[in-house]
Tab-separated table of C-alpha atoms in Angstrom:
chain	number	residue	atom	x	y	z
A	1	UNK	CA	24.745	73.180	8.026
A	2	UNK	CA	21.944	71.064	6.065
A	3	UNK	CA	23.573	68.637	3.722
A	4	UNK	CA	22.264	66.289	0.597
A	5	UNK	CA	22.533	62.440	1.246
A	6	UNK	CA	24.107	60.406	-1.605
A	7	UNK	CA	21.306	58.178	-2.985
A	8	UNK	CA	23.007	55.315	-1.094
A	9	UNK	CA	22.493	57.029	1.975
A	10	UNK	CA	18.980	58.349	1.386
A	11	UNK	CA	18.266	54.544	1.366
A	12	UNK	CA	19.793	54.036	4.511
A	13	UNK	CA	17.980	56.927	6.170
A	14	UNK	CA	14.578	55.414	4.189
A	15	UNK	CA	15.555	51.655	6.186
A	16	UNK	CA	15.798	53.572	9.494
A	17	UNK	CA	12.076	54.311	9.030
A	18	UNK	CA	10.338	51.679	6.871
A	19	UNK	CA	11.129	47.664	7.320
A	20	UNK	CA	8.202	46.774	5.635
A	21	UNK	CA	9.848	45.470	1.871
A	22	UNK	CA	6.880	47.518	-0.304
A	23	UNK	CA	7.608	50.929	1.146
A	24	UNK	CA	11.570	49.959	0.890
A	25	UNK	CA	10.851	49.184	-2.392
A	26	UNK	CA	8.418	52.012	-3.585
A	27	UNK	CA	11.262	53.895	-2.729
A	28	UNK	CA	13.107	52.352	-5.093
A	29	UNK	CA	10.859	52.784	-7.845
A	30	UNK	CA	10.401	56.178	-7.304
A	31	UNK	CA	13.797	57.015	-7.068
A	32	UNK	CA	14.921	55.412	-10.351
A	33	UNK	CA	12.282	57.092	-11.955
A	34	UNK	CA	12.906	60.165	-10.657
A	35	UNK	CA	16.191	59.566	-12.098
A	36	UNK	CA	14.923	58.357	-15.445
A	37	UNK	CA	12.993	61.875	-15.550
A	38	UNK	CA	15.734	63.866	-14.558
A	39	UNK	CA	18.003	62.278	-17.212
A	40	UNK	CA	15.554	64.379	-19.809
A	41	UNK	CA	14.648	67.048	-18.001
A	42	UNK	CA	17.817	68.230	-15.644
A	43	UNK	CA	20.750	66.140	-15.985
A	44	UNK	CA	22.793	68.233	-13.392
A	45	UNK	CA	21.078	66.724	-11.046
A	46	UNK	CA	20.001	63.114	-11.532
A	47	UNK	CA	21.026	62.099	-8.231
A	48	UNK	CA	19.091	64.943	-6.154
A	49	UNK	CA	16.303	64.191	-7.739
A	50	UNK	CA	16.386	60.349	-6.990
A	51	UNK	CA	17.571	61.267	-2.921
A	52	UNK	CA	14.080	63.118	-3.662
A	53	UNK	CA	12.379	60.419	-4.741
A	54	UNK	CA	13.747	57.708	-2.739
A	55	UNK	CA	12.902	59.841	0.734
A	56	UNK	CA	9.586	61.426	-0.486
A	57	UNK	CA	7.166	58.566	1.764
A	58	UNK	CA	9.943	58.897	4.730
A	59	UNK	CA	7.356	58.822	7.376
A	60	UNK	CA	4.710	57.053	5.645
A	61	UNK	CA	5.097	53.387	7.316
A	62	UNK	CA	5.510	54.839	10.944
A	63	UNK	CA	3.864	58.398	10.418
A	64	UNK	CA	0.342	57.778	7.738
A	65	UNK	CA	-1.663	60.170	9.345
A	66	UNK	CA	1.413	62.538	9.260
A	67	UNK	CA	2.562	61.736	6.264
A	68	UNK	CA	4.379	64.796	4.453
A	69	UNK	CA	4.027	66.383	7.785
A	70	UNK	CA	6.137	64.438	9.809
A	71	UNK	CA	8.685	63.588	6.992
A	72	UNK	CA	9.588	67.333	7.351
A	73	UNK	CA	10.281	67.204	10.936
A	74	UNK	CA	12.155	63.934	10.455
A	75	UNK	CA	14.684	65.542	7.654
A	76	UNK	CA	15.212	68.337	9.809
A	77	UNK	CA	16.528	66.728	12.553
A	78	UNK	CA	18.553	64.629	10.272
A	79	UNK	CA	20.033	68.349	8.926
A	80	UNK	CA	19.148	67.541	5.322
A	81	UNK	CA	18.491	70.009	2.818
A	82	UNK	CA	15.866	72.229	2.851
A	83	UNK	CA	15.156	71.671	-0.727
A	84	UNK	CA	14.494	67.976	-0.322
A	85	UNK	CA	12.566	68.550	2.895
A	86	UNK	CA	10.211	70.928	0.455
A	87	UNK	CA	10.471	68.793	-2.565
A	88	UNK	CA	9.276	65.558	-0.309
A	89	UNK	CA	6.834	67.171	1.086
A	90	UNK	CA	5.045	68.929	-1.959
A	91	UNK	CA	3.762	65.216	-3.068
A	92	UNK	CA	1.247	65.765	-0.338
A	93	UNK	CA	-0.251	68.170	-1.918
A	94	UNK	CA	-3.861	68.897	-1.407
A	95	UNK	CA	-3.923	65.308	0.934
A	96	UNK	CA	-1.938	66.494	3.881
A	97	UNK	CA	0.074	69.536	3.202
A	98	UNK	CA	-0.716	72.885	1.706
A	99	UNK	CA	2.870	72.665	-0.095
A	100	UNK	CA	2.278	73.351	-3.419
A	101	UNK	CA	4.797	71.519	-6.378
A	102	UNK	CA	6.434	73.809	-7.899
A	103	UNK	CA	9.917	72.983	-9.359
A	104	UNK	CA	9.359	70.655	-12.481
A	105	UNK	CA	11.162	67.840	-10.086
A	106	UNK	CA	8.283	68.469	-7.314
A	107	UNK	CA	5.834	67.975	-10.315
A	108	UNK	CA	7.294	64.626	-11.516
A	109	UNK	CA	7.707	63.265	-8.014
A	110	UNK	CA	3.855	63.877	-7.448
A	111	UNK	CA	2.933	62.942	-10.868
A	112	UNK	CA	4.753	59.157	-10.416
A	113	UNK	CA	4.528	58.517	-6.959
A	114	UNK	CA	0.926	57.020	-7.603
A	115	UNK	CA	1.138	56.249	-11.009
A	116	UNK	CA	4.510	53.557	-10.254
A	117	UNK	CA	1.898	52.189	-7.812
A	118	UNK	CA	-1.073	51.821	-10.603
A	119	UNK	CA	1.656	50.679	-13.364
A	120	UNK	CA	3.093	48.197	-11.012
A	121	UNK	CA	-0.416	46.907	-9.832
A	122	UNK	CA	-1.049	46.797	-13.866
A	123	UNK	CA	2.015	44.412	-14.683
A	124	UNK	CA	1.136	41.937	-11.564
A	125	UNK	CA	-1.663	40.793	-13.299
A	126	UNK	CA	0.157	40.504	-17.138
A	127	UNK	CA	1.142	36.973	-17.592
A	128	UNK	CA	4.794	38.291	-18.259
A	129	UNK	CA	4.942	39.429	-14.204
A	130	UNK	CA	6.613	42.272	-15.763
A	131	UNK	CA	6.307	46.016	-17.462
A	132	UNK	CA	8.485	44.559	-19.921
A	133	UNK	CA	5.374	44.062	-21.906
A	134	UNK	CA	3.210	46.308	-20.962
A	135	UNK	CA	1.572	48.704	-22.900
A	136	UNK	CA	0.088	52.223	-22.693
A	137	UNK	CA	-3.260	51.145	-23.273
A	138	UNK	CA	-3.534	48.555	-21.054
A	139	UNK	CA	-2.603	51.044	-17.840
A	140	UNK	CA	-5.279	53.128	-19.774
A	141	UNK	CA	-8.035	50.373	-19.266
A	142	UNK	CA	-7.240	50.145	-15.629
A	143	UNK	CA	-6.756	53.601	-14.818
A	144	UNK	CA	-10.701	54.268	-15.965
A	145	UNK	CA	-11.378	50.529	-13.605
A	146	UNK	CA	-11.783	52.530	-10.259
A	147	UNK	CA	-12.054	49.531	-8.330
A	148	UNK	CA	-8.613	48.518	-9.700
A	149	UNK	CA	-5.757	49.494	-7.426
A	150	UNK	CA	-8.481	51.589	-5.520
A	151	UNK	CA	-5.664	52.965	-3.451
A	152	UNK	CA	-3.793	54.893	-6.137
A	153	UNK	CA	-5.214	57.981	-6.612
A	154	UNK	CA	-6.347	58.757	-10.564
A	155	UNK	CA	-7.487	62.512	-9.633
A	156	UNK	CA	-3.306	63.215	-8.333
A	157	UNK	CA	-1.963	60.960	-11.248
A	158	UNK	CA	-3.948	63.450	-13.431
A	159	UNK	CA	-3.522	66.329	-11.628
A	160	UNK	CA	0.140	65.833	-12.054
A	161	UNK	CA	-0.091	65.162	-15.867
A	162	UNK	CA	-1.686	68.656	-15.932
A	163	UNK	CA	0.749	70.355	-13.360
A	164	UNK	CA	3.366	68.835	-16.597
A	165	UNK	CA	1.729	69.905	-19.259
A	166	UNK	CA	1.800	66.432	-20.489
A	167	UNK	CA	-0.876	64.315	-21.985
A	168	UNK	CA	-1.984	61.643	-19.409
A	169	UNK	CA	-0.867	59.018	-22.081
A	170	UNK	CA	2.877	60.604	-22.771
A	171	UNK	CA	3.340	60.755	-18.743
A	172	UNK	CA	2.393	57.051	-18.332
A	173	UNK	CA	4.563	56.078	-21.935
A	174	UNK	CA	7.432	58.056	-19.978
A	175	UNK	CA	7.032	55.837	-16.654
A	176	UNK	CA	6.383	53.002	-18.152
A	177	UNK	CA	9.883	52.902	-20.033
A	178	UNK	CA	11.496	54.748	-17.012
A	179	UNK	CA	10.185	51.323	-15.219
A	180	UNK	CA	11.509	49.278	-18.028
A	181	UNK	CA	14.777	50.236	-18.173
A	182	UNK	CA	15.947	50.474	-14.557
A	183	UNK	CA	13.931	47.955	-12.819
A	184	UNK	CA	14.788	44.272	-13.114
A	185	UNK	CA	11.926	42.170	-13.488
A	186	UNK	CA	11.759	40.827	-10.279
A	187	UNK	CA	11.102	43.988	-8.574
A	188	UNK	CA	7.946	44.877	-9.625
């Protein structure tokens, strides 16, 4: 019988995989903004969708040339739900797996798992340390700076905006002040 983690113990399962601090924390990120989104857009369920968010790179730190293919095998033998195996995995798509998003919650997760990473990278370099102050516009400037946060992929972080439905400026206003309002400052 597959069960769902609490969002305490999705961390838990994340630390038994990851020790570096940025994956534990990109976890975190993605997570709270998972829960931000799900606030809006299904708030039955604000906690699944953060357990989805906060296990969605699972294997990345041991597993990156498995990643979203090993993360599956890894839930399974930890019996969790099939949905979040699926849901996790679906952020891979068109990288690693053929799993394509389809629950609005699979959509957001691949949508913001790069774009935290490009928004964070973004309010590094403010002055302010902090997306406190940050401003559509200027993740706008460095989204079209390729060399900028090379590793964040624009074509998914579009992609995703499309798979939404949302202009590319609404989806980064919407993580932007999902990053304001649950992350302290000092976690960026």
């Amino acid at each position: 019988m597959s069960y769902i983690p609490t969002v305490e113990e999705a961390y838990e399962i994340l630390k038994k995989y990851n020790k570096d601090e940025f994956h534990l924390k990109h976890g975190k990120i993605v997570s709270d903004v998972m829960g931000y989104f799900a606030e809006e857009y299904d708030p039955e369920h604000v906690d699944y969708w953060k357990v989805v968010g906060m296990l969605h790179d699972l294997d990345f730190e041991m597993y990156p040339e498995q990643h979203c293919i090993k993360g599956q095998e890894l839930m399974t033998e930890l019996d969790l739900d099939e949905g979040i195996i699926r849901s996790t995995a679906s952020h891979g798509y068109g990288i690693t797996v053929d799993i394509k998003p389809e629950l609005y919650m699979e959509k957001v997760l691949y949508a913001i798992d790069e774009l935290t990473g490009l928004i964070g990278a973004v309010a590094i370099m403010r002055p302010s340390k902090s997306v406190s102050d940050l401003e559509v516009k200027s993740v706008m400037k460095k989204f079209k700076t390729a060399s900028f946060a090379a590793g964040c992929s624009r074509e998914v972080i579009q992609k995703g905006a499309d798979m939404l439905e949302m202009e590319l400026t609404e989806l980064i206003d919407k993580t932007i002040h999902a990053m304001r309002s649950l992350i302290p400052e000092m976690e960026i």
